[in-house]
N, CA, C and O atoms as a printed pandas DataFrame, in Angstrom:
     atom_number atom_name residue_name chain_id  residue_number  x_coord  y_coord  z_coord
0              1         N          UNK        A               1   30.126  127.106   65.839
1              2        CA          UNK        A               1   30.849  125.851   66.090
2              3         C          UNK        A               1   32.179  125.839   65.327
3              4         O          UNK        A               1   32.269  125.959   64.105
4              5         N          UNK        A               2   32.997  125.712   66.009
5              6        CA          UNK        A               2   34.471  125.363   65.440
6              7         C          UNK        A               2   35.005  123.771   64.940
7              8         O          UNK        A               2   35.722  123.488   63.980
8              9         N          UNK        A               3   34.605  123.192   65.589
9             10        CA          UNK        A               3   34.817  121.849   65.577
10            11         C          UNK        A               3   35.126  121.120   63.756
11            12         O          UNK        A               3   36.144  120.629   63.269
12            13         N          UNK        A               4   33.864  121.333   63.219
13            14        CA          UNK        A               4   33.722  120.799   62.165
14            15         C          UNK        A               4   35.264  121.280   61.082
15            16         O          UNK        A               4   36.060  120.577   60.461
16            17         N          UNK        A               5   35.147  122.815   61.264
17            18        CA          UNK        A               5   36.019  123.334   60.489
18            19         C          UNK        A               5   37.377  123.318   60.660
19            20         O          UNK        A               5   38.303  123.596   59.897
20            21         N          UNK        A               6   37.309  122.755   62.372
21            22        CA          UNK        A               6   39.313  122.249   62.362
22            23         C          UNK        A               6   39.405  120.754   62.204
23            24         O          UNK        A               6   40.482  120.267   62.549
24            25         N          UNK        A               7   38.495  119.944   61.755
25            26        CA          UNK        A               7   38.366  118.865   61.158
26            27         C          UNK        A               7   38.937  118.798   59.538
27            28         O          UNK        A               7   39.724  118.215   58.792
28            29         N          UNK        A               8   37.964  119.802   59.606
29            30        CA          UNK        A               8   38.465  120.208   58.157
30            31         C          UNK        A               8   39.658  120.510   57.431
31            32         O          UNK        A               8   40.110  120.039   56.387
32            33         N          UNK        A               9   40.140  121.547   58.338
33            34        CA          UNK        A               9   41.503  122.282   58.114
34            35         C          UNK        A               9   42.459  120.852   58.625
35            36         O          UNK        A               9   43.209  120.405   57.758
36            37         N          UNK        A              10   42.450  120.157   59.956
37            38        CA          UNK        A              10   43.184  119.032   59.956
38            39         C          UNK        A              10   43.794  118.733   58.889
39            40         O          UNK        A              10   44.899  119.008   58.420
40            41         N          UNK        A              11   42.506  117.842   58.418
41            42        CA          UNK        A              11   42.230  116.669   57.161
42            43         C          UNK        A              11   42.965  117.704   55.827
43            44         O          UNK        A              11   43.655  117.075   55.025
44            45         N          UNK        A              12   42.851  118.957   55.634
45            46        CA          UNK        A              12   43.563  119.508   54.388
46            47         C          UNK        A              12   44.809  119.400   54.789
47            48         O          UNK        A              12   45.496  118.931   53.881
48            49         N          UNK        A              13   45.417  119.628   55.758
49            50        CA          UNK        A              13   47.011  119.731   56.509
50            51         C          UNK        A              13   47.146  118.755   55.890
51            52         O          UNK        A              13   47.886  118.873   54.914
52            53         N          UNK        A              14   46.518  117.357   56.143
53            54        CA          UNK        A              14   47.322  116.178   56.087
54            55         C          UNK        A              14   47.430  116.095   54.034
55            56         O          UNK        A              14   48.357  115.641   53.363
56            57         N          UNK        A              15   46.417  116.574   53.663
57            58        CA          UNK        A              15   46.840  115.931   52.839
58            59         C          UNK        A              15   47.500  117.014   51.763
59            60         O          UNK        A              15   47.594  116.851   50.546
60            61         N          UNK        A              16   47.883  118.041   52.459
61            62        CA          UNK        A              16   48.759  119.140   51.369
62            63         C          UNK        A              16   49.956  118.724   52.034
63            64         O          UNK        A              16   50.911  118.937   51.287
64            65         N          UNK        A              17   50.347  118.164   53.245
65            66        CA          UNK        A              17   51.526  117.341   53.412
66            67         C          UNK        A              17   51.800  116.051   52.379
67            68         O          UNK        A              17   52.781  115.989   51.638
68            69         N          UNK        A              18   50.824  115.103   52.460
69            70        CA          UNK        A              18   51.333  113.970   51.368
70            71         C          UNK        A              18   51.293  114.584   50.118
71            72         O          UNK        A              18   52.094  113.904   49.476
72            73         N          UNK        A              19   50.766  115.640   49.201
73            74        CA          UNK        A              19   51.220  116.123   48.027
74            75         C          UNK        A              19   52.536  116.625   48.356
75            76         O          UNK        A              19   53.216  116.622   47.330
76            77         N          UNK        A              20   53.371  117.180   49.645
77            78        CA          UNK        A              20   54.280  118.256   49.178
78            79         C          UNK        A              20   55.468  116.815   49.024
79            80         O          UNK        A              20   56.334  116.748   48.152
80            81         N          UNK        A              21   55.209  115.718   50.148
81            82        CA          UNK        A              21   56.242  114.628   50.207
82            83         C          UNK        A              21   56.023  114.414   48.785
83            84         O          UNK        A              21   56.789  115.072   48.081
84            85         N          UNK        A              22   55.146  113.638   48.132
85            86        CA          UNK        A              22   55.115  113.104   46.521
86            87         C          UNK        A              22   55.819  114.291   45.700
87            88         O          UNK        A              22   56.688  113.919   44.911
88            89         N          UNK        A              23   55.581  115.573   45.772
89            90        CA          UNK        A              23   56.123  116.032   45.006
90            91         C          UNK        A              23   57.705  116.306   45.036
91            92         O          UNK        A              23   58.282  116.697   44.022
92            93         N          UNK        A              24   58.334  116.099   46.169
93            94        CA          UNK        A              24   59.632  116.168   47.081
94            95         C          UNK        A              24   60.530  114.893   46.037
95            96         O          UNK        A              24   61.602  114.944   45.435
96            97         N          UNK        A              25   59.308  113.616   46.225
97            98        CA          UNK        A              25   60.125  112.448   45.916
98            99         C          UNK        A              25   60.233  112.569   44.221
99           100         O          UNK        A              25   61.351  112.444   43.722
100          101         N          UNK        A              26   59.385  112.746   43.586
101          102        CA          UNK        A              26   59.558  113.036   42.317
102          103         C          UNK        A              26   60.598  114.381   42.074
103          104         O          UNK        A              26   61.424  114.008   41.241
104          105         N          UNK        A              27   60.750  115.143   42.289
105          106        CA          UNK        A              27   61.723  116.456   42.176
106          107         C          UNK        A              27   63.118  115.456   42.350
107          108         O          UNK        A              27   63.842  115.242   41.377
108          109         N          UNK        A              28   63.426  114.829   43.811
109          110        CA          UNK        A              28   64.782  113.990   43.825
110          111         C          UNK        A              28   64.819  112.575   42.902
111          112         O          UNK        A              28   65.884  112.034   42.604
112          113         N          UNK        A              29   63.651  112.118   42.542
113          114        CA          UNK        A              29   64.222  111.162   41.555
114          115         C          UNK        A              29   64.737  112.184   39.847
115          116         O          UNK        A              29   65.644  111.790   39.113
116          117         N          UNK        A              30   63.984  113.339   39.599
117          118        CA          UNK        A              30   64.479  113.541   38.393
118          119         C          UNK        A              30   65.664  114.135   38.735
119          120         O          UNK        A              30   66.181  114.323   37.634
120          121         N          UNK        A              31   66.373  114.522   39.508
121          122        CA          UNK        A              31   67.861  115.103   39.791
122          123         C          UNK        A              31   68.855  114.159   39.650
123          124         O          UNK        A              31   70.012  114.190   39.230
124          125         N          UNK        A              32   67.694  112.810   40.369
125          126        CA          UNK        A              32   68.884  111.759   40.414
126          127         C          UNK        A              32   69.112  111.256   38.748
127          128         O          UNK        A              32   69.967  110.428   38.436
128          129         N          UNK        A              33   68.474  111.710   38.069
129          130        CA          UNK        A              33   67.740  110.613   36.842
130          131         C          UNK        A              33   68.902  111.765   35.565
131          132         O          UNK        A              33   69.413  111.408   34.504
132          133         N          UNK        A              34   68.965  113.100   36.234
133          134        CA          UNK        A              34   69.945  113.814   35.076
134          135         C          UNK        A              34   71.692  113.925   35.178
135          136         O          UNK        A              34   72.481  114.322   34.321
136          137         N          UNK        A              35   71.964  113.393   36.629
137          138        CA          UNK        A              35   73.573  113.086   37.074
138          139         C          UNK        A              35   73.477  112.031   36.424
139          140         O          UNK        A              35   74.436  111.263   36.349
């Protein structure tokens, strides 16, 4: 069965996307924070 495991893999996509955005927004606030 495949099913379960592209559930899986989905659900990790999504959320190694919202870590890479959080880490995106923190990286441009400290750039902004040393100009």
């Amino acid at each position: 069965k495949v099913g379960p495991y592209l559930a899986q893999f989905i659900k990790d996509k999504e959320a190694i996307k919202q870590y890479v955005r959080t880490a995106l927004n923190l990286f441009v606030k400290m750039i902004k924070c040393q100009q």
